[in-house]
């Protein structure tokens, strides 16, 4: 039940993700520390993480966040407006407003 609070904390502290810092965040959020320690030591989620990383590489993801519009990567490295423009163009053509 602490997924989103941990998500938010990790997002806020992206440059502070060392093992001892992660453990501190878990304690701060009131996680079951015995379970946390056991799962971290046993690398319970490592295979799943590797599968997700490979899936991202296979999809052409080079960094986060990555956005897909209609199955294609939308480059937002020069600003989020490109994403909005791509979605707007897709909505425009799918609504039948584009007669080309």
PDB file of N, CA, C and O in Angstrom, residues 35-100:
ATOM      1  N   UNK A  35      10.854  -7.482   5.891  1.00  0.00           N
ATOM      2  CA  UNK A  35      10.498  -7.930   4.538  1.00  0.00           C
ATOM      3  C   UNK A  35      11.314  -7.168   3.496  1.00  0.00           C
ATOM      4  O   UNK A  35      11.822  -7.751   2.539  1.00  0.00           O
ATOM      5  N   UNK A  36      11.437  -5.860   3.669  1.00  0.00           N
ATOM      6  CA  UNK A  36      12.214  -5.035   2.746  1.00  0.00           C
ATOM      7  C   UNK A  36      13.641  -5.576   2.637  1.00  0.00           C
ATOM      8  O   UNK A  36      14.152  -5.800   1.534  1.00  0.00           O
ATOM      9  N   UNK A  37      14.274  -5.796   3.772  1.00  0.00           N
ATOM     10  CA  UNK A  37      15.658  -6.278   3.784  1.00  0.00           C
ATOM     11  C   UNK A  37      15.785  -7.640   3.122  1.00  0.00           C
ATOM     12  O   UNK A  37      16.689  -7.866   2.309  1.00  0.00           O
ATOM     13  N   UNK A  38      14.869  -8.539   3.443  1.00  0.00           N
ATOM     14  CA  UNK A  38      14.918  -9.888   2.863  1.00  0.00           C
ATOM     15  C   UNK A  38      14.743  -9.846   1.346  1.00  0.00           C
ATOM     16  O   UNK A  38      15.472 -10.513   0.605  1.00  0.00           O
ATOM     17  N   UNK A  39      13.799  -9.052   0.881  1.00  0.00           N
ATOM     18  CA  UNK A  39      13.551  -8.982  -0.562  1.00  0.00           C
ATOM     19  C   UNK A  39      14.693  -8.301  -1.300  1.00  0.00           C
ATOM     20  O   UNK A  39      15.043  -8.699  -2.413  1.00  0.00           O
ATOM     21  N   UNK A  40      15.297  -7.303  -0.701  1.00  0.00           N
ATOM     22  CA  UNK A  40      16.441  -6.645  -1.336  1.00  0.00           C
ATOM     23  C   UNK A  40      17.651  -7.578  -1.367  1.00  0.00           C
ATOM     24  O   UNK A  40      18.339  -7.678  -2.389  1.00  0.00           O
ATOM     25  N   UNK A  41      17.899  -8.279  -0.271  1.00  0.00           N
ATOM     26  CA  UNK A  41      19.039  -9.200  -0.215  1.00  0.00           C
ATOM     27  C   UNK A  41      18.860 -10.373  -1.166  1.00  0.00           C
ATOM     28  O   UNK A  41      19.839 -10.871  -1.734  1.00  0.00           O
ATOM     29  N   UNK A  42      17.639 -10.831  -1.343  1.00  0.00           N
ATOM     30  CA  UNK A  42      17.362 -11.972  -2.221  1.00  0.00           C
ATOM     31  C   UNK A  42      17.142 -11.556  -3.677  1.00  0.00           C
ATOM     32  O   UNK A  42      16.898 -12.411  -4.523  1.00  0.00           O
ATOM     33  N   UNK A  43      17.214 -10.269  -3.958  1.00  0.00           N
ATOM     34  CA  UNK A  43      17.020  -9.757  -5.324  1.00  0.00           C
ATOM     35  C   UNK A  43      15.708 -10.263  -5.927  1.00  0.00           C
ATOM     36  O   UNK A  43      15.648 -10.660  -7.087  1.00  0.00           O
ATOM     37  N   UNK A  44      14.653 -10.210  -5.145  1.00  0.00           N
ATOM     38  CA  UNK A  44      13.347 -10.743  -5.521  1.00  0.00           C
ATOM     39  C   UNK A  44      12.843 -10.162  -6.838  1.00  0.00           C
ATOM     40  O   UNK A  44      12.248 -10.865  -7.643  1.00  0.00           O
ATOM     41  N   UNK A  45      13.094  -8.897  -7.082  1.00  0.00           N
ATOM     42  CA  UNK A  45      12.518  -8.227  -8.258  1.00  0.00           C
ATOM     43  C   UNK A  45      13.519  -8.022  -9.394  1.00  0.00           C
ATOM     44  O   UNK A  45      13.171  -7.443 -10.422  1.00  0.00           O
ATOM     45  N   UNK A  46      14.739  -8.514  -9.232  1.00  0.00           N
ATOM     46  CA  UNK A  46      15.787  -8.254 -10.206  1.00  0.00           C
ATOM     47  C   UNK A  46      15.441  -8.781 -11.603  1.00  0.00           C
ATOM     48  O   UNK A  46      15.623  -8.076 -12.606  1.00  0.00           O
ATOM     49  N   UNK A  47      14.931  -9.991 -11.701  1.00  0.00           N
ATOM     50  CA  UNK A  47      14.585 -10.550 -13.004  1.00  0.00           C
ATOM     51  C   UNK A  47      13.497  -9.724 -13.685  1.00  0.00           C
ATOM     52  O   UNK A  47      13.563  -9.443 -14.874  1.00  0.00           O
ATOM     53  N   UNK A  48      12.509  -9.325 -12.918  1.00  0.00           N
ATOM     54  CA  UNK A  48      11.422  -8.507 -13.468  1.00  0.00           C
ATOM     55  C   UNK A  48      11.955  -7.168 -13.983  1.00  0.00           C
ATOM     56  O   UNK A  48      11.558  -6.700 -15.046  1.00  0.00           O
ATOM     57  N   UNK A  49      12.850  -6.559 -13.236  1.00  0.00           N
ATOM     58  CA  UNK A  49      13.457  -5.294 -13.648  1.00  0.00           C
ATOM     59  C   UNK A  49      14.229  -5.485 -14.948  1.00  0.00           C
ATOM     60  O   UNK A  49      14.102  -4.687 -15.882  1.00  0.00           O
ATOM     61  N   UNK A  50      15.021  -6.553 -15.018  1.00  0.00           N
ATOM     62  CA  UNK A  50      15.792  -6.813 -16.241  1.00  0.00           C
ATOM     63  C   UNK A  50      14.876  -7.026 -17.442  1.00  0.00           C
ATOM     64  O   UNK A  50      15.181  -6.576 -18.544  1.00  0.00           O
ATOM     65  N   UNK A  51      13.754  -7.712 -17.239  1.00  0.00           N
ATOM     66  CA  UNK A  51      12.795  -7.924 -18.325  1.00  0.00           C
ATOM     67  C   UNK A  51      12.206  -6.597 -18.789  1.00  0.00           C
ATOM     68  O   UNK A  51      12.050  -6.364 -19.992  1.00  0.00           O
ATOM     69  N   UNK A  52      11.890  -5.713 -17.862  1.00  0.00           N
ATOM     70  CA  UNK A  52      11.344  -4.406 -18.217  1.00  0.00           C
ATOM     71  C   UNK A  52      12.380  -3.566 -18.958  1.00  0.00           C
ATOM     72  O   UNK A  52      12.045  -2.870 -19.928  1.00  0.00           O
ATOM     73  N   UNK A  53      13.626  -3.627 -18.501  1.00  0.00           N
ATOM     74  CA  UNK A  53      14.681  -2.895 -19.190  1.00  0.00           C
ATOM     75  C   UNK A  53      14.851  -3.399 -20.623  1.00  0.00           C
ATOM     76  O   UNK A  53      14.977  -2.607 -21.557  1.00  0.00           O
ATOM     77  N   UNK A  54      14.854  -4.717 -20.797  1.00  0.00           N
ATOM     78  CA  UNK A  54      15.007  -5.281 -22.133  1.00  0.00           C
ATOM     79  C   UNK A  54      13.828  -4.910 -23.023  1.00  0.00           C
ATOM     80  O   UNK A  54      13.993  -4.592 -24.191  1.00  0.00           O
ATOM     81  N   UNK A  55      12.631  -4.930 -22.468  1.00  0.00           N
ATOM     82  CA  UNK A  55      11.449  -4.539 -23.224  1.00  0.00           C
ATOM     83  C   UNK A  55      11.573  -3.096 -23.699  1.00  0.00           C
ATOM     84  O   UNK A  55      11.238  -2.777 -24.844  1.00  0.00           O
ATOM     85  N   UNK A  56      12.078  -2.230 -22.838  1.00  0.00           N
ATOM     86  CA  UNK A  56      12.292  -0.837 -23.217  1.00  0.00           C
ATOM     87  C   UNK A  56      13.313  -0.722 -24.338  1.00  0.00           C
ATOM     88  O   UNK A  56      13.083  -0.013 -25.326  1.00  0.00           O
ATOM     89  N   UNK A  57      14.426  -1.432 -24.201  1.00  0.00           N
ATOM     90  CA  UNK A  57      15.445  -1.401 -25.259  1.00  0.00           C
ATOM     91  C   UNK A  57      14.868  -1.920 -26.570  1.00  0.00           C
ATOM     92  O   UNK A  57      15.098  -1.343 -27.637  1.00  0.00           O
ATOM     93  N   UNK A  58      14.106  -3.011 -26.500  1.00  0.00           N
ATOM     94  CA  UNK A  58      13.499  -3.592 -27.694  1.00  0.00           C
ATOM     95  C   UNK A  58      12.522  -2.626 -28.364  1.00  0.00           C
ATOM     96  O   UNK A  58      12.318  -2.676 -29.575  1.00  0.00           O
ATOM     97  N   UNK A  59      11.927  -1.745 -27.572  1.00  0.00           N
ATOM     98  CA  UNK A  59      10.959  -0.775 -28.090  1.00  0.00           C
ATOM     99  C   UNK A  59      11.629   0.523 -28.551  1.00  0.00           C
ATOM    100  O   UNK A  59      10.953   1.425 -29.024  1.00  0.00           O
ATOM    101  N   UNK A  60      12.940   0.613 -28.373  1.00  0.00           N
ATOM    102  CA  UNK A  60      13.664   1.805 -28.797  1.00  0.00           C
ATOM    103  C   UNK A  60      13.780   2.886 -27.744  1.00  0.00           C
ATOM    104  O   UNK A  60      14.215   3.998 -28.037  1.00  0.00           O
ATOM    105  N   UNK A  61      13.411   2.579 -26.517  1.00  0.00           N
ATOM    106  CA  UNK A  61      13.492   3.566 -25.434  1.00  0.00           C
ATOM    107  C   UNK A  61      14.963   3.826 -25.110  1.00  0.00           C
ATOM    108  O   UNK A  61      15.745   2.904 -24.943  1.00  0.00           O
ATOM    109  N   UNK A  62      15.311   5.118 -25.058  1.00  0.00           N
ATOM    110  CA  UNK A  62      16.684   5.505 -24.736  1.00  0.00           C
ATOM    111  C   UNK A  62      16.774   6.220 -23.397  1.00  0.00           C
ATOM    112  O   UNK A  62      17.853   6.497 -22.906  1.00  0.00           O
ATOM    113  N   UNK A  63      15.649   6.592 -22.820  1.00  0.00           N
ATOM    114  CA  UNK A  63      15.649   7.304 -21.550  1.00  0.00           C
ATOM    115  C   UNK A  63      14.241   7.433 -21.028  1.00  0.00           C
ATOM    116  O   UNK A  63      13.293   6.961 -21.649  1.00  0.00           O
ATOM    117  N   UNK A  64      14.131   8.037 -19.867  1.00  0.00           N
ATOM    118  CA  UNK A  64      12.814   8.244 -19.286  1.00  0.00           C
ATOM    119  C   UNK A  64      12.619   9.728 -19.022  1.00  0.00           C
ATOM    120  O   UNK A  64      13.582  10.426 -18.697  1.00  0.00           O
ATOM    121  N   UNK A  65      11.445  10.212 -19.170  1.00  0.00           N
ATOM    122  CA  UNK A  65      10.287   9.449 -19.646  1.00  0.00           C
ATOM    123  C   UNK A  65      10.339   9.300 -21.169  1.00  0.00           C
ATOM    124  O   UNK A  65      10.996  10.083 -21.858  1.00  0.00           O
ATOM    125  N   UNK A  66       9.685   8.278 -21.678  1.00  0.00           N
ATOM    126  CA  UNK A  66       9.522   8.082 -23.116  1.00  0.00           C
ATOM    127  C   UNK A  66       8.033   7.996 -23.393  1.00  0.00           C
ATOM    128  O   UNK A  66       7.305   7.325 -22.669  1.00  0.00           O
ATOM    129  N   UNK A  67       7.610   8.694 -24.424  1.00  0.00           N
ATOM    130  CA  UNK A  67       6.198   8.721 -24.787  1.00  0.00           C
ATOM    131  C   UNK A  67       6.009   8.071 -26.147  1.00  0.00           C
ATOM    132  O   UNK A  67       6.794   8.301 -27.066  1.00  0.00           O
ATOM    133  N   UNK A  68       4.945   7.287 -26.261  1.00  0.00           N
ATOM    134  CA  UNK A  68       4.574   6.672 -27.523  1.00  0.00           C
ATOM    135  C   UNK A  68       3.240   7.258 -27.963  1.00  0.00           C
ATOM    136  O   UNK A  68       2.316   7.368 -27.162  1.00  0.00           O
ATOM    137  N   UNK A  69       3.158   7.637 -29.222  1.00  0.00           N
ATOM    138  CA  UNK A  69       1.904   8.117 -29.796  1.00  0.00           C
ATOM    139  C   UNK A  69       1.604   7.216 -30.979  1.00  0.00           C
ATOM    140  O   UNK A  69       2.383   7.145 -31.933  1.00  0.00           O
ATOM    141  N   UNK A  70       0.514   6.485 -30.871  1.00  0.00           N
ATOM    142  CA  UNK A  70       0.100   5.569 -31.934  1.00  0.00           C
ATOM    143  C   UNK A  70       1.211   4.576 -32.271  1.00  0.00           C
ATOM    144  O   UNK A  70       1.461   4.272 -33.428  1.00  0.00           O
ATOM    145  N   UNK A  71       1.896   4.075 -31.237  1.00  0.00           N
ATOM    146  CA  UNK A  71       2.921   3.060 -31.409  1.00  0.00           C
ATOM    147  C   UNK A  71       4.297   3.567 -31.794  1.00  0.00           C
ATOM    148  O   UNK A  71       5.210   2.773 -31.969  1.00  0.00           O
ATOM    149  N   UNK A  72       4.468   4.868 -31.916  1.00  0.00           N
ATOM    150  CA  UNK A  72       5.762   5.429 -32.299  1.00  0.00           C
ATOM    151  C   UNK A  72       6.298   6.328 -31.188  1.00  0.00           C
ATOM    152  O   UNK A  72       5.542   7.057 -30.555  1.00  0.00           O
ATOM    153  N   UNK A  73       7.614   6.273 -30.993  1.00  0.00           N
ATOM    154  CA  UNK A  73       8.234   7.128 -29.983  1.00  0.00           C
ATOM    155  C   UNK A  73       8.099   8.585 -30.400  1.00  0.00           C
ATOM    156  O   UNK A  73       8.346   8.934 -31.548  1.00  0.00           O
ATOM    157  N   UNK A  74       7.688   9.399 -29.440  1.00  0.00           N
ATOM    158  CA  UNK A  74       7.577  10.836 -29.671  1.00  0.00           C
ATOM    159  C   UNK A  74       8.728  11.518 -28.942  1.00  0.00           C
ATOM    160  O   UNK A  74       8.803  11.473 -27.720  1.00  0.00           O
ATOM    161  N   UNK A  75       9.620  12.128 -29.683  1.00  0.00           N
ATOM    162  CA  UNK A  75      10.776  12.805 -29.105  1.00  0.00           C
ATOM    163  C   UNK A  75      10.327  14.102 -28.437  1.00  0.00           C
ATOM    164  O   UNK A  75       9.750  14.973 -29.088  1.00  0.00           O
ATOM    165  N   UNK A  76      10.590  14.218 -27.148  1.00  0.00           N
ATOM    166  CA  UNK A  76      10.247  15.441 -26.415  1.00  0.00           C
ATOM    167  C   UNK A  76      11.503  16.130 -25.878  1.00  0.00           C
ATOM    168  O   UNK A  76      11.420  16.975 -24.998  1.00  0.00           O
ATOM    169  N   UNK A  77      12.652  15.763 -26.444  1.00  0.00           N
ATOM    170  CA  UNK A  77      13.906  16.327 -25.944  1.00  0.00           C
ATOM    171  C   UNK A  77      13.996  17.838 -26.144  1.00  0.00           C
ATOM    172  O   UNK A  77      14.751  18.507 -25.448  1.00  0.00           O
ATOM    173  N   UNK A  78      13.222  18.372 -27.077  1.00  0.00           N
ATOM    174  CA  UNK A  78      13.242  19.822 -27.305  1.00  0.00           C
ATOM    175  C   UNK A  78      12.003  20.502 -26.740  1.00  0.00           C
ATOM    176  O   UNK A  78      11.751  21.661 -27.021  1.00  0.00           O
ATOM    177  N   UNK A  79      11.218  19.762 -25.986  1.00  0.00           N
ATOM    178  CA  UNK A  79      10.045  20.345 -25.341  1.00  0.00           C
ATOM    179  C   UNK A  79       8.825  19.459 -25.464  1.00  0.00           C
ATOM    180  O   UNK A  79       8.672  18.694 -26.411  1.00  0.00           O
ATOM    181  N   UNK A  80       7.975  19.569 -24.481  1.00  0.00           N
ATOM    182  CA  UNK A  80       6.770  18.744 -24.396  1.00  0.00           C
ATOM    183  C   UNK A  80       5.750  19.138 -25.459  1.00  0.00           C
ATOM    184  O   UNK A  80       4.862  18.362 -25.793  1.00  0.00           O
ATOM    185  N   UNK A  81       5.894  20.327 -26.036  1.00  0.00           N
ATOM    186  CA  UNK A  81       4.944  20.772 -27.058  1.00  0.00           C
ATOM    187  C   UNK A  81       4.887  19.799 -28.230  1.00  0.00           C
ATOM    188  O   UNK A  81       3.846  19.657 -28.865  1.00  0.00           O
ATOM    189  N   UNK A  82       5.997  19.128 -28.534  1.00  0.00           N
ATOM    190  CA  UNK A  82       6.011  18.154 -29.630  1.00  0.00           C
ATOM    191  C   UNK A  82       5.049  17.005 -29.346  1.00  0.00           C
ATOM    192  O   UNK A  82       4.387  16.495 -30.255  1.00  0.00           O
ATOM    193  N   UNK A  83       4.952  16.599 -28.084  1.00  0.00           N
ATOM    194  CA  UNK A  83       4.017  15.543 -27.705  1.00  0.00           C
ATOM    195  C   UNK A  83       2.578  16.018 -27.895  1.00  0.00           C
ATOM    196  O   UNK A  83       1.750  15.306 -28.474  1.00  0.00           O
ATOM    197  N   UNK A  84       2.296  17.216 -27.424  1.00  0.00           N
ATOM    198  CA  UNK A  84       0.948  17.763 -27.590  1.00  0.00           C
ATOM    199  C   UNK A  84       0.573  17.887 -29.063  1.00  0.00           C
ATOM    200  O   UNK A  84      -0.544  17.560 -29.461  1.00  0.00           O
ATOM    201  N   UNK A  85       1.528  18.348 -29.879  1.00  0.00           N
ATOM    202  CA  UNK A  85       1.270  18.485 -31.310  1.00  0.00           C
ATOM    203  C   UNK A  85       0.981  17.136 -31.955  1.00  0.00           C
ATOM    204  O   UNK A  85       0.079  17.015 -32.791  1.00  0.00           O
ATOM    205  N   UNK A  86       1.734  16.104 -31.575  1.00  0.00           N
ATOM    206  CA  UNK A  86       1.535  14.769 -32.149  1.00  0.00           C
ATOM    207  C   UNK A  86       0.174  14.201 -31.762  1.00  0.00           C
ATOM    208  O   UNK A  86      -0.527  13.618 -32.592  1.00  0.00           O
ATOM    209  N   UNK A  87      -0.215  14.386 -30.517  1.00  0.00           N
ATOM    210  CA  UNK A  87      -1.528  13.905 -30.070  1.00  0.00           C
ATOM    211  C   UNK A  87      -2.635  14.675 -30.773  1.00  0.00           C
ATOM    212  O   UNK A  87      -3.611  14.089 -31.252  1.00  0.00           O
ATOM    213  N   UNK A  88      -2.482  15.965 -30.866  1.00  0.00           N
ATOM    214  CA  UNK A  88      -3.480  16.794 -31.539  1.00  0.00           C
ATOM    215  C   UNK A  88      -3.623  16.384 -33.007  1.00  0.00           C
ATOM    216  O   UNK A  88      -4.741  16.272 -33.522  1.00  0.00           O
ATOM    217  N   UNK A  89      -2.520  16.138 -33.676  1.00  0.00           N
ATOM    218  CA  UNK A  89      -2.562  15.718 -35.079  1.00  0.00           C
ATOM    219  C   UNK A  89      -3.253  14.368 -35.217  1.00  0.00           C
ATOM    220  O   UNK A  89      -4.065  14.165 -36.127  1.00  0.00           O
ATOM    221  N   UNK A  90      -2.978  13.466 -34.312  1.00  0.00           N
ATOM    222  CA  UNK A  90      -3.621  12.154 -34.346  1.00  0.00           C
ATOM    223  C   UNK A  90      -5.116  12.274 -34.096  1.00  0.00           C
ATOM    224  O   UNK A  90      -5.924  11.648 -34.784  1.00  0.00           O
ATOM    225  N   UNK A  91      -5.491  13.088 -33.138  1.00  0.00           N
ATOM    226  CA  UNK A  91      -6.912  13.302 -32.866  1.00  0.00           C
ATOM    227  C   UNK A  91      -7.602  13.947 -34.060  1.00  0.00           C
ATOM    228  O   UNK A  91      -8.731  13.608 -34.401  1.00  0.00           O
ATOM    229  N   UNK A  92      -6.933  14.846 -34.689  1.00  0.00           N
ATOM    230  CA  UNK A  92      -7.480  15.557 -35.834  1.00  0.00           C
ATOM    231  C   UNK A  92      -7.735  14.583 -37.001  1.00  0.00           C
ATOM    232  O   UNK A  92      -8.807  14.601 -37.590  1.00  0.00           O
ATOM    233  N   UNK A  93      -6.742  13.712 -37.275  1.00  0.00           N
ATOM    234  CA  UNK A  93      -6.906  12.781 -38.393  1.00  0.00           C
ATOM    235  C   UNK A  93      -7.882  11.658 -38.054  1.00  0.00           C
ATOM    236  O   UNK A  93      -8.633  11.210 -38.925  1.00  0.00           O
ATOM    237  N   UNK A  94      -7.902  11.218 -36.810  1.00  0.00           N
ATOM    238  CA  UNK A  94      -8.811  10.121 -36.459  1.00  0.00           C
ATOM    239  C   UNK A  94     -10.267  10.579 -36.324  1.00  0.00           C
ATOM    240  O   UNK A  94     -11.178   9.764 -36.389  1.00  0.00           O
ATOM    241  N   UNK A  95     -10.476  11.877 -36.185  1.00  0.00           N
ATOM    242  CA  UNK A  95     -11.852  12.372 -36.074  1.00  0.00           C
ATOM    243  C   UNK A  95     -12.475  12.576 -37.445  1.00  0.00           C
ATOM    244  O   UNK A  95     -13.641  12.940 -37.558  1.00  0.00           O
ATOM    245  N   UNK A  96     -11.671  12.350 -38.490  1.00  0.00           N
ATOM    246  CA  UNK A  96     -12.193  12.521 -39.839  1.00  0.00           C
ATOM    247  C   UNK A  96     -12.088  13.942 -40.339  1.00  0.00           C
ATOM    248  O   UNK A  96     -12.529  14.263 -41.424  1.00  0.00           O
ATOM    249  N   UNK A  97     -11.477  14.816 -39.554  1.00  0.00           N
ATOM    250  CA  UNK A  97     -11.371  16.214 -39.949  1.00  0.00           C
ATOM    251  C   UNK A  97     -10.304  16.407 -41.025  1.00  0.00           C
ATOM    252  O   UNK A  97     -10.282  17.402 -41.708  1.00  0.00           O
ATOM    253  N   UNK A  98      -9.412  15.437 -41.173  1.00  0.00           N
ATOM    254  CA  UNK A  98      -8.379  15.538 -42.193  1.00  0.00           C
ATOM    255  C   UNK A  98      -8.867  14.866 -43.450  1.00  0.00           C
ATOM    256  O   UNK A  98      -9.066  13.662 -43.498  1.00  0.00           O
ATOM    257  N   UNK A  99      -9.057  15.616 -44.477  1.00  0.00           N
ATOM    258  CA  UNK A  99      -9.627  15.087 -45.723  1.00  0.00           C
ATOM    259  C   UNK A  99      -8.573  14.797 -46.765  1.00  0.00           C
ATOM    260  O   UNK A  99      -8.891  14.686 -47.938  1.00  0.00           O
ATOM    261  N   UNK A 100      -7.310  14.674 -46.374  1.00  0.00           N
ATOM    262  CA  UNK A 100      -6.273  14.441 -47.366  1.00  0.00           C
ATOM    263  C   UNK A 100      -6.168  12.995 -47.768  1.00  0.00           C
ATOM    264  O   UNK A 100      -6.653  12.100 -47.220  1.00  0.00           O
TER     265      UNK A 100
END
